[in-house]
PDB file of C-alpha atoms in Angstrom:
ATOM      1  CA  UNK A1311      -6.240  28.789 -65.489  1.00 47.00           C
ATOM      2  CA  UNK A1312      -2.835  27.538 -64.319  1.00 53.00           C
ATOM      3  CA  UNK A1313      -2.260  23.783 -64.188  1.00 62.00           C
ATOM      4  CA  UNK A1314      -1.980  22.521 -60.632  1.00 73.00           C
ATOM      5  CA  UNK A1315       1.321  20.963 -59.616  1.00 73.00           C
ATOM      6  CA  UNK A1316      -0.119  18.342 -57.244  1.00 83.00           C
ATOM      7  CA  UNK A1317      -0.095  14.824 -58.661  1.00 91.00           C
ATOM      8  CA  UNK A1318      -3.240  12.988 -59.595  1.00 94.00           C
ATOM      9  CA  UNK A1319      -3.069   9.204 -59.575  1.00 97.00           C
ATOM     10  CA  UNK A1320      -5.876   7.728 -61.713  1.00 97.00           C
ATOM     11  CA  UNK A1321      -6.756   4.070 -61.229  1.00 97.00           C
ATOM     12  CA  UNK A1322      -9.286   1.871 -62.969  1.00 96.00           C
ATOM     13  CA  UNK A1323     -10.136  -0.473 -60.086  1.00 96.00           C
ATOM     14  CA  UNK A1324      -8.872  -0.424 -56.533  1.00 96.00           C
ATOM     15  CA  UNK A1325      -9.990  -1.670 -53.142  1.00 95.00           C
ATOM     16  CA  UNK A1326      -9.945   1.770 -51.551  1.00 94.00           C
ATOM     17  CA  UNK A1327      -8.649   5.156 -52.725  1.00 96.00           C
ATOM     18  CA  UNK A1328      -8.166   5.994 -49.002  1.00 96.00           C
ATOM     19  CA  UNK A1329      -5.647   3.175 -48.621  1.00 95.00           C
ATOM     20  CA  UNK A1330      -3.672   4.230 -51.679  1.00 97.00           C
ATOM     21  CA  UNK A1331      -3.678   7.873 -50.617  1.00 97.00           C
ATOM     22  CA  UNK A1332      -2.301   7.012 -47.166  1.00 96.00           C
ATOM     23  CA  UNK A1333       0.438   4.973 -48.800  1.00 95.00           C
ATOM     24  CA  UNK A1334       1.321   7.886 -51.057  1.00 96.00           C
ATOM     25  CA  UNK A1335       1.304  10.235 -48.116  1.00 94.00           C
ATOM     26  CA  UNK A1336       3.665   7.957 -46.145  1.00 92.00           C
ATOM     27  CA  UNK A1337       5.991   8.044 -49.164  1.00 94.00           C
ATOM     28  CA  UNK A1338       6.002  11.852 -49.099  1.00 93.00           C
ATOM     29  CA  UNK A1339       3.150  12.842 -51.426  1.00 95.00           C
ATOM     30  CA  UNK A1340       2.482  16.606 -51.063  1.00 95.00           C
ATOM     31  CA  UNK A1341      -0.569  18.364 -49.776  1.00 96.00           C
ATOM     32  CA  UNK A1342      -3.253  18.208 -52.488  1.00 97.00           C
ATOM     33  CA  UNK A1343      -2.188  14.948 -54.077  1.00 98.00           C
ATOM     34  CA  UNK A1344      -5.184  13.039 -55.354  1.00 98.00           C
ATOM     35  CA  UNK A1345      -6.116   9.422 -55.949  1.00 98.00           C
ATOM     36  CA  UNK A1346      -9.140   8.915 -58.184  1.00 98.00           C
ATOM     37  CA  UNK A1347     -10.657   5.625 -59.319  1.00 97.00           C
ATOM     38  CA  UNK A1348     -13.283   4.435 -61.755  1.00 95.00           C
ATOM     39  CA  UNK A1349     -14.343   1.735 -59.297  1.00 94.00           C
ATOM     40  CA  UNK A1350     -13.499   0.625 -55.767  1.00 92.00           C
ATOM     41  CA  UNK A1351     -14.651  -2.641 -54.326  1.00 84.00           C
ATOM     42  CA  UNK A1352     -13.956  -1.915 -50.675  1.00 72.00           C
ATOM     43  CA  UNK A1353     -14.601   1.811 -50.475  1.00 59.00           C
ATOM     44  CA  UNK A1354     -15.223   3.072 -46.965  1.00 60.00           C
ATOM     45  CA  UNK A1355     -17.862   5.520 -45.817  1.00 55.00           C
ATOM     46  CA  UNK A1356     -18.501   7.070 -42.449  1.00 53.00           C
ATOM     47  CA  UNK A1357     -19.129   4.833 -39.459  1.00 52.00           C
ATOM     48  CA  UNK A1358     -17.614   1.788 -41.202  1.00 52.00           C
ATOM     49  CA  UNK A1359     -20.106   1.689 -44.050  1.00 59.00           C
ATOM     50  CA  UNK A1360     -19.176   0.544 -47.541  1.00 61.00           C
ATOM     51  CA  UNK A1361     -19.527   3.033 -50.374  1.00 60.00           C
ATOM     52  CA  UNK A1362     -21.404   1.203 -53.192  1.00 66.00           C
ATOM     53  CA  UNK A1363     -21.170   2.378 -56.772  1.00 72.00           C
ATOM     54  CA  UNK A1364     -21.168   0.678 -60.145  1.00 82.00           C
ATOM     55  CA  UNK A1365     -17.986   1.279 -62.184  1.00 85.00           C
ATOM     56  CA  UNK A1366     -17.838   4.618 -63.879  1.00 89.00           C
ATOM     57  CA  UNK A1367     -20.925   6.122 -62.196  1.00 94.00           C
ATOM     58  CA  UNK A1368     -19.310   8.145 -59.329  1.00 96.00           C
ATOM     59  CA  UNK A1369     -16.545  10.465 -58.467  1.00 98.00           C
ATOM     60  CA  UNK A1370     -14.387   8.428 -56.071  1.00 97.00           C
ATOM     61  CA  UNK A1371     -11.411  10.417 -54.832  1.00 98.00           C
ATOM     62  CA  UNK A1372      -9.107  10.772 -51.892  1.00 98.00           C
ATOM     63  CA  UNK A1373      -6.992  13.905 -51.269  1.00 98.00           C
ATOM     64  CA  UNK A1374      -3.853  14.023 -49.202  1.00 97.00           C
ATOM     65  CA  UNK A1375      -3.887  16.939 -46.768  1.00 96.00           C
ATOM     66  CA  UNK A1376      -1.093  18.262 -44.608  1.00 94.00           C
ATOM     67  CA  UNK A1377      -3.040  20.911 -42.736  1.00 92.00           C
ATOM     68  CA  UNK A1378      -1.628  23.677 -40.569  1.00 87.00           C
ATOM     69  CA  UNK A1379      -4.161  23.100 -37.878  1.00 88.00           C
ATOM     70  CA  UNK A1380      -4.043  21.854 -34.306  1.00 87.00           C
ATOM     71  CA  UNK A1381      -5.351  18.283 -33.941  1.00 85.00           C
ATOM     72  CA  UNK A1382      -8.646  19.403 -32.201  1.00 86.00           C
ATOM     73  CA  UNK A1383      -9.356  21.581 -35.263  1.00 90.00           C
ATOM     74  CA  UNK A1384      -8.954  18.789 -37.840  1.00 91.00           C
ATOM     75  CA  UNK A1385     -12.655  17.728 -37.890  1.00 92.00           C
ATOM     76  CA  UNK A1386     -13.522  21.142 -39.236  1.00 96.00           C
ATOM     77  CA  UNK A1387     -11.938  20.140 -42.514  1.00 97.00           C
ATOM     78  CA  UNK A1388     -14.956  17.887 -43.165  1.00 97.00           C
ATOM     79  CA  UNK A1389     -17.198  20.989 -43.103  1.00 98.00           C
ATOM     80  CA  UNK A1390     -14.864  22.710 -45.566  1.00 98.00           C
ATOM     81  CA  UNK A1391     -15.095  19.633 -47.816  1.00 99.00           C
ATOM     82  CA  UNK A1392     -18.847  19.398 -47.686  1.00 99.00           C
ATOM     83  CA  UNK A1393     -19.187  23.064 -48.557  1.00 99.00           C
ATOM     84  CA  UNK A1394     -16.704  22.677 -51.400  1.00 99.00           C
ATOM     85  CA  UNK A1395     -18.636  19.738 -52.916  1.00 99.00           C
ATOM     86  CA  UNK A1396     -21.943  21.563 -52.614  1.00 99.00           C
ATOM     87  CA  UNK A1397     -20.568  24.687 -54.243  1.00 99.00           C
ATOM     88  CA  UNK A1398     -18.966  22.737 -57.053  1.00 99.00           C
ATOM     89  CA  UNK A1399     -22.182  20.919 -57.881  1.00 99.00           C
ATOM     90  CA  UNK A1400     -24.033  24.230 -57.758  1.00 99.00           C
ATOM     91  CA  UNK A1401     -21.525  25.895 -60.142  1.00 99.00           C
ATOM     92  CA  UNK A1402     -21.772  23.104 -62.683  1.00 99.00           C
ATOM     93  CA  UNK A1403     -25.527  22.401 -62.530  1.00 99.00           C
ATOM     94  CA  UNK A1404     -27.170  25.594 -61.253  1.00 99.00           C
ATOM     95  CA  UNK A1405     -28.840  23.546 -58.524  1.00 99.00           C
ATOM     96  CA  UNK A1406     -27.948  24.290 -54.901  1.00 99.00           C
ATOM     97  CA  UNK A1407     -27.396  21.201 -52.723  1.00 99.00           C
ATOM     98  CA  UNK A1408     -28.197  21.154 -49.040  1.00 98.00           C
ATOM     99  CA  UNK A1409     -25.985  19.879 -46.207  1.00 98.00           C
ATOM    100  CA  UNK A1410     -27.040  17.396 -43.540  1.00 97.00           C
ATOM    101  CA  UNK A1411     -24.987  17.478 -40.386  1.00 97.00           C
ATOM    102  CA  UNK A1412     -22.158  16.847 -40.215  1.00 93.00           C
ATOM    103  CA  UNK A1413     -21.150  16.557 -43.865  1.00 93.00           C
ATOM    104  CA  UNK A1414     -23.605  14.740 -46.128  1.00 96.00           C
ATOM    105  CA  UNK A1415     -24.492  16.550 -49.342  1.00 98.00           C
ATOM    106  CA  UNK A1416     -28.146  16.290 -50.455  1.00 98.00           C
ATOM    107  CA  UNK A1417     -30.124  16.905 -53.567  1.00 98.00           C
ATOM    108  CA  UNK A1418     -33.940  16.640 -53.376  1.00 97.00           C
ATOM    109  CA  UNK A1419     -33.557  15.548 -49.779  1.00 96.00           C
ATOM    110  CA  UNK A1420     -31.390  12.502 -50.604  1.00 96.00           C
ATOM    111  CA  UNK A1421     -27.708  11.872 -50.298  1.00 96.00           C
ATOM    112  CA  UNK A1422     -25.693  12.660 -53.390  1.00 98.00           C
ATOM    113  CA  UNK A1423     -22.207  12.853 -51.824  1.00 98.00           C
ATOM    114  CA  UNK A1424     -20.396  11.833 -48.706  1.00 96.00           C
ATOM    115  CA  UNK A1425     -17.193  12.870 -46.967  1.00 96.00           C
ATOM    116  CA  UNK A1426     -14.758  10.686 -45.021  1.00 96.00           C
ATOM    117  CA  UNK A1427     -11.923  12.384 -43.070  1.00 95.00           C
ATOM    118  CA  UNK A1428      -9.235  10.186 -41.641  1.00 94.00           C
ATOM    119  CA  UNK A1429      -6.023  11.090 -39.818  1.00 92.00           C
ATOM    120  CA  UNK A1430      -2.866   9.141 -38.969  1.00 85.00           C
ATOM    121  CA  UNK A1431       0.523   9.848 -37.449  1.00 69.00           C
ATOM    122  CA  UNK A1432      -0.913  12.110 -34.798  1.00 62.00           C
ATOM    123  CA  UNK A1433      -2.922  14.017 -37.402  1.00 58.00           C
ATOM    124  CA  UNK A1434       0.118  15.132 -39.393  1.00 78.00           C
ATOM    125  CA  UNK A1435      -1.285  13.186 -42.356  1.00 86.00           C
ATOM    126  CA  UNK A1436      -4.957  13.575 -43.192  1.00 94.00           C
ATOM    127  CA  UNK A1437      -6.755  11.931 -46.131  1.00 97.00           C
ATOM    128  CA  UNK A1438     -10.089  13.374 -47.296  1.00 98.00           C
ATOM    129  CA  UNK A1439     -12.316  10.888 -49.083  1.00 97.00           C
ATOM    130  CA  UNK A1440     -15.012  12.236 -51.397  1.00 98.00           C
ATOM    131  CA  UNK A1441     -17.721  10.198 -53.075  1.00 96.00           C
ATOM    132  CA  UNK A1442     -20.262  11.769 -55.418  1.00 98.00           C
ATOM    133  CA  UNK A1443     -23.044   9.872 -57.124  1.00 97.00           C
ATOM    134  CA  UNK A1444     -22.911  11.160 -60.712  1.00 98.00           C
ATOM    135  CA  UNK A1445     -24.599   8.936 -63.272  1.00 96.00           C
ATOM    136  CA  UNK A1446     -26.571   6.267 -61.401  1.00 94.00           C
ATOM    137  CA  UNK A1447     -30.116   5.694 -62.630  1.00 91.00           C
ATOM    138  CA  UNK A1448     -30.998   3.334 -59.787  1.00 90.00           C
ATOM    139  CA  UNK A1449     -29.760   2.229 -56.383  1.00 91.00           C
ATOM    140  CA  UNK A1450     -29.972  -0.955 -54.280  1.00 88.00           C
ATOM    141  CA  UNK A1451     -33.224  -1.476 -52.369  1.00 88.00           C
ATOM    142  CA  UNK A1452     -31.641  -0.714 -48.994  1.00 86.00           C
ATOM    143  CA  UNK A1453     -30.584   2.817 -49.959  1.00 89.00           C
ATOM    144  CA  UNK A1454     -33.038   3.621 -52.780  1.00 88.00           C
ATOM    145  CA  UNK A1455     -35.131   5.988 -50.622  1.00 93.00           C
ATOM    146  CA  UNK A1456     -32.031   7.781 -49.266  1.00 93.00           C
ATOM    147  CA  UNK A1457     -29.645   8.080 -52.214  1.00 95.00           C
ATOM    148  CA  UNK A1458     -29.739  10.036 -55.488  1.00 97.00           C
ATOM    149  CA  UNK A1459     -27.343  10.876 -58.292  1.00 98.00           C
ATOM    150  CA  UNK A1460     -26.645  14.243 -59.870  1.00 98.00           C
ATOM    151  CA  UNK A1461     -28.108  12.890 -63.048  1.00 98.00           C
ATOM    152  CA  UNK A1462     -31.352  11.849 -61.371  1.00 98.00           C
ATOM    153  CA  UNK A1463     -31.685  15.111 -59.512  1.00 98.00           C
ATOM    154  CA  UNK A1464     -30.729  17.573 -62.228  1.00 98.00           C
ATOM    155  CA  UNK A1465     -30.814  15.750 -65.517  1.00 98.00           C
ATOM    156  CA  UNK A1466     -27.168  16.823 -66.077  1.00 98.00           C
ATOM    157  CA  UNK A1467     -24.405  14.301 -66.797  1.00 97.00           C
ATOM    158  CA  UNK A1468     -21.444  15.868 -65.036  1.00 98.00           C
ATOM    159  CA  UNK A1469     -17.913  15.213 -66.186  1.00 98.00           C
ATOM    160  CA  UNK A1470     -16.072  13.580 -63.305  1.00 98.00           C
ATOM    161  CA  UNK A1471     -12.736  15.263 -63.853  1.00 97.00           C
ATOM    162  CA  UNK A1472     -14.300  18.724 -64.244  1.00 98.00           C
ATOM    163  CA  UNK A1473     -16.230  18.244 -60.985  1.00 99.00           C
ATOM    164  CA  UNK A1474     -13.048  17.178 -59.195  1.00 98.00           C
ATOM    165  CA  UNK A1475     -11.246  20.265 -60.475  1.00 98.00           C
ATOM    166  CA  UNK A1476     -13.904  22.616 -59.135  1.00 98.00           C
ATOM    167  CA  UNK A1477     -14.115  20.774 -55.812  1.00 99.00           C
ATOM    168  CA  UNK A1478     -10.354  21.184 -55.370  1.00 98.00           C
ATOM    169  CA  UNK A1479     -10.635  24.878 -56.215  1.00 98.00           C
ATOM    170  CA  UNK A1480     -13.396  25.459 -53.657  1.00 99.00           C
ATOM    171  CA  UNK A1481     -11.675  23.284 -51.062  1.00 98.00           C
ATOM    172  CA  UNK A1482      -8.535  25.439 -51.413  1.00 98.00           C
ATOM    173  CA  UNK A1483     -10.651  28.532 -50.732  1.00 98.00           C
ATOM    174  CA  UNK A1484     -12.291  27.146 -47.618  1.00 98.00           C
ATOM    175  CA  UNK A1485      -9.135  25.592 -46.215  1.00 98.00           C
ATOM    176  CA  UNK A1486      -7.386  28.923 -46.526  1.00 97.00           C
ATOM    177  CA  UNK A1487     -10.193  30.672 -44.744  1.00 97.00           C
ATOM    178  CA  UNK A1488     -10.222  28.060 -41.977  1.00 97.00           C
ATOM    179  CA  UNK A1489      -6.498  28.586 -41.485  1.00 95.00           C
ATOM    180  CA  UNK A1490      -6.524  32.358 -41.555  1.00 95.00           C
ATOM    181  CA  UNK A1491      -9.989  33.223 -40.158  1.00 97.00           C
ATOM    182  CA  UNK A1492     -10.988  30.240 -38.070  1.00 96.00           C
ATOM    183  CA  UNK A1493     -14.224  28.311 -38.194  1.00 97.00           C
ATOM    184  CA  UNK A1494     -16.617  31.325 -38.195  1.00 97.00           C
ATOM    185  CA  UNK A1495     -16.908  31.776 -41.990  1.00 98.00           C
ATOM    186  CA  UNK A1496     -17.346  28.044 -42.538  1.00 98.00           C
ATOM    187  CA  UNK A1497     -19.975  27.919 -39.862  1.00 98.00           C
ATOM    188  CA  UNK A1498     -21.840  30.792 -41.535  1.00 98.00           C
ATOM    189  CA  UNK A1499     -21.743  29.166 -44.976  1.00 99.00           C
ATOM    190  CA  UNK A1500     -22.703  25.754 -43.571  1.00 98.00           C
ATOM    191  CA  UNK A1501     -25.720  27.277 -41.894  1.00 98.00           C
ATOM    192  CA  UNK A1502     -26.756  28.871 -45.179  1.00 98.00           C
ATOM    193  CA  UNK A1503     -26.705  25.475 -46.844  1.00 99.00           C
ATOM    194  CA  UNK A1504     -28.038  23.401 -43.980  1.00 98.00           C
ATOM    195  CA  UNK A1505     -30.992  21.032 -44.323  1.00 96.00           C
ATOM    196  CA  UNK A1506     -30.716  20.115 -40.651  1.00 97.00           C
ATOM    197  CA  UNK A1507     -31.234  23.368 -38.747  1.00 97.00           C
ATOM    198  CA  UNK A1508     -34.888  23.839 -37.893  1.00 95.00           C
ATOM    199  CA  UNK A1509     -35.795  20.191 -38.292  1.00 95.00           C
ATOM    200  CA  UNK A1510     -36.582  17.693 -35.577  1.00 96.00           C
ATOM    201  CA  UNK A1511     -33.682  15.235 -35.333  1.00 95.00           C
ATOM    202  CA  UNK A1512     -33.025  12.021 -33.462  1.00 94.00           C
ATOM    203  CA  UNK A1513     -29.572  11.035 -32.265  1.00 90.00           C
ATOM    204  CA  UNK A1514     -28.240   8.962 -29.391  1.00 84.00           C
ATOM    205  CA  UNK A1515     -31.544   9.025 -27.523  1.00 85.00           C
ATOM    206  CA  UNK A1516     -31.986  12.774 -27.969  1.00 90.00           C
ATOM    207  CA  UNK A1517     -34.970  14.065 -29.945  1.00 93.00           C
ATOM    208  CA  UNK A1518     -35.732  17.676 -30.676  1.00 95.00           C
ATOM    209  CA  UNK A1519     -35.280  20.532 -33.116  1.00 96.00           C
ATOM    210  CA  UNK A1520     -31.730  21.220 -34.372  1.00 97.00           C
ATOM    211  CA  UNK A1521     -31.278  24.897 -33.596  1.00 97.00           C
ATOM    212  CA  UNK A1522     -27.620  25.810 -34.224  1.00 98.00           C
ATOM    213  CA  UNK A1523     -24.095  24.789 -35.081  1.00 98.00           C
ATOM    214  CA  UNK A1524     -21.600  25.866 -32.393  1.00 96.00           C
ATOM    215  CA  UNK A1525     -18.052  27.121 -32.911  1.00 93.00           C
ATOM    216  CA  UNK A1526     -16.664  23.583 -32.518  1.00 92.00           C
ATOM    217  CA  UNK A1527     -18.917  22.137 -35.211  1.00 96.00           C
ATOM    218  CA  UNK A1528     -21.250  20.482 -32.710  1.00 96.00           C
ATOM    219  CA  UNK A1529     -24.942  20.356 -33.567  1.00 96.00           C
ATOM    220  CA  UNK A1530     -27.112  22.086 -30.942  1.00 97.00           C
ATOM    221  CA  UNK A1531     -30.333  20.164 -30.300  1.00 96.00           C
ATOM    222  CA  UNK A1532     -33.108  21.463 -28.022  1.00 96.00           C
ATOM    223  CA  UNK A1533     -34.884  18.770 -26.091  1.00 91.00           C
ATOM    224  CA  UNK A1534     -37.058  18.781 -22.964  1.00 81.00           C
ATOM    225  CA  UNK A1535     -34.100  19.313 -20.650  1.00 87.00           C
ATOM    226  CA  UNK A1536     -32.439  22.163 -22.542  1.00 91.00           C
ATOM    227  CA  UNK A1537     -29.859  22.432 -25.284  1.00 94.00           C
ATOM    228  CA  UNK A1538     -27.535  19.502 -26.055  1.00 93.00           C
ATOM    229  CA  UNK A1539     -24.251  19.819 -27.988  1.00 94.00           C
ATOM    230  CA  UNK A1540     -23.913  16.718 -30.209  1.00 93.00           C
ATOM    231  CA  UNK A1541     -20.295  16.236 -31.235  1.00 91.00           C
ATOM    232  CA  UNK A1542     -20.647  13.096 -33.353  1.00 88.00           C
ATOM    233  CA  UNK A1543     -23.106  10.473 -34.368  1.00 86.00           C
ATOM    234  CA  UNK A1544     -25.689   9.625 -36.998  1.00 85.00           C
ATOM    235  CA  UNK A1545     -28.776  11.767 -37.000  1.00 89.00           C
ATOM    236  CA  UNK A1546     -32.135  10.984 -38.549  1.00 86.00           C
ATOM    237  CA  UNK A1547     -34.517  13.683 -39.679  1.00 78.00           C
ATOM    238  CA  UNK A1548     -38.007  12.099 -39.499  1.00 73.00           C
ATOM    239  CA  UNK A1549     -39.718  15.068 -41.166  1.00 68.00           C
ATOM    240  CA  UNK A1550     -37.121  15.653 -43.877  1.00 68.00           C
ATOM    241  CA  UNK A1551     -38.182  15.598 -47.591  1.00 63.00           C
ATOM    242  CA  UNK A1552     -37.721  12.176 -49.165  1.00 54.00           C
ATOM    243  CA  UNK A1553     -38.383  10.353 -45.883  1.00 51.00           C
TER     244      UNK A1553
END
């Protein structure tokens, strides 16, 4: 396999790989440049959460993207990333993860990986943050019933750098398809991997079964008044495994 040309910056400890990646992007780092760290003490997750991980137990990476997409299409990159992470884990472990809308990656019904997509400079610079729990054997009390590591779920100790390589390969594939074919193939693949469709979900005062993913990436929820398109938010799945 040919060696990739995009630079990888490997750090021991950093506040946030996202911050470093944005700085590199502002200095001209190319599409595909990666920042990876053994530990980050102020890592950000979705909706302002902090990503918690003991040193050396997780893949903590941020990838600079310079996508050829219109700004309204940028959020679709998070679906590409979630699919790429799930497929990489499947390739290396033989176990197929599931996806919780919009982009959480699950094993045994618990979160093993998360995606954070951030844009600046009118979306000309996008940084994709990826966090994967690899070797943890326990989690803090407040997330213990919702989090899991690849090691806990599969018994396999994945090599961080090998996983990152496969994620980047799969991300390249899905980004190319998004650019040339649109969202349809990503939607189809996401639906194949979804843990959310068919389950009762709760979000922003709406409760009902999740029935579809529309062409914009919105989750379609059927409640007593009809079908609602949910564009963003944090869903709960009361009947999901592990709850």
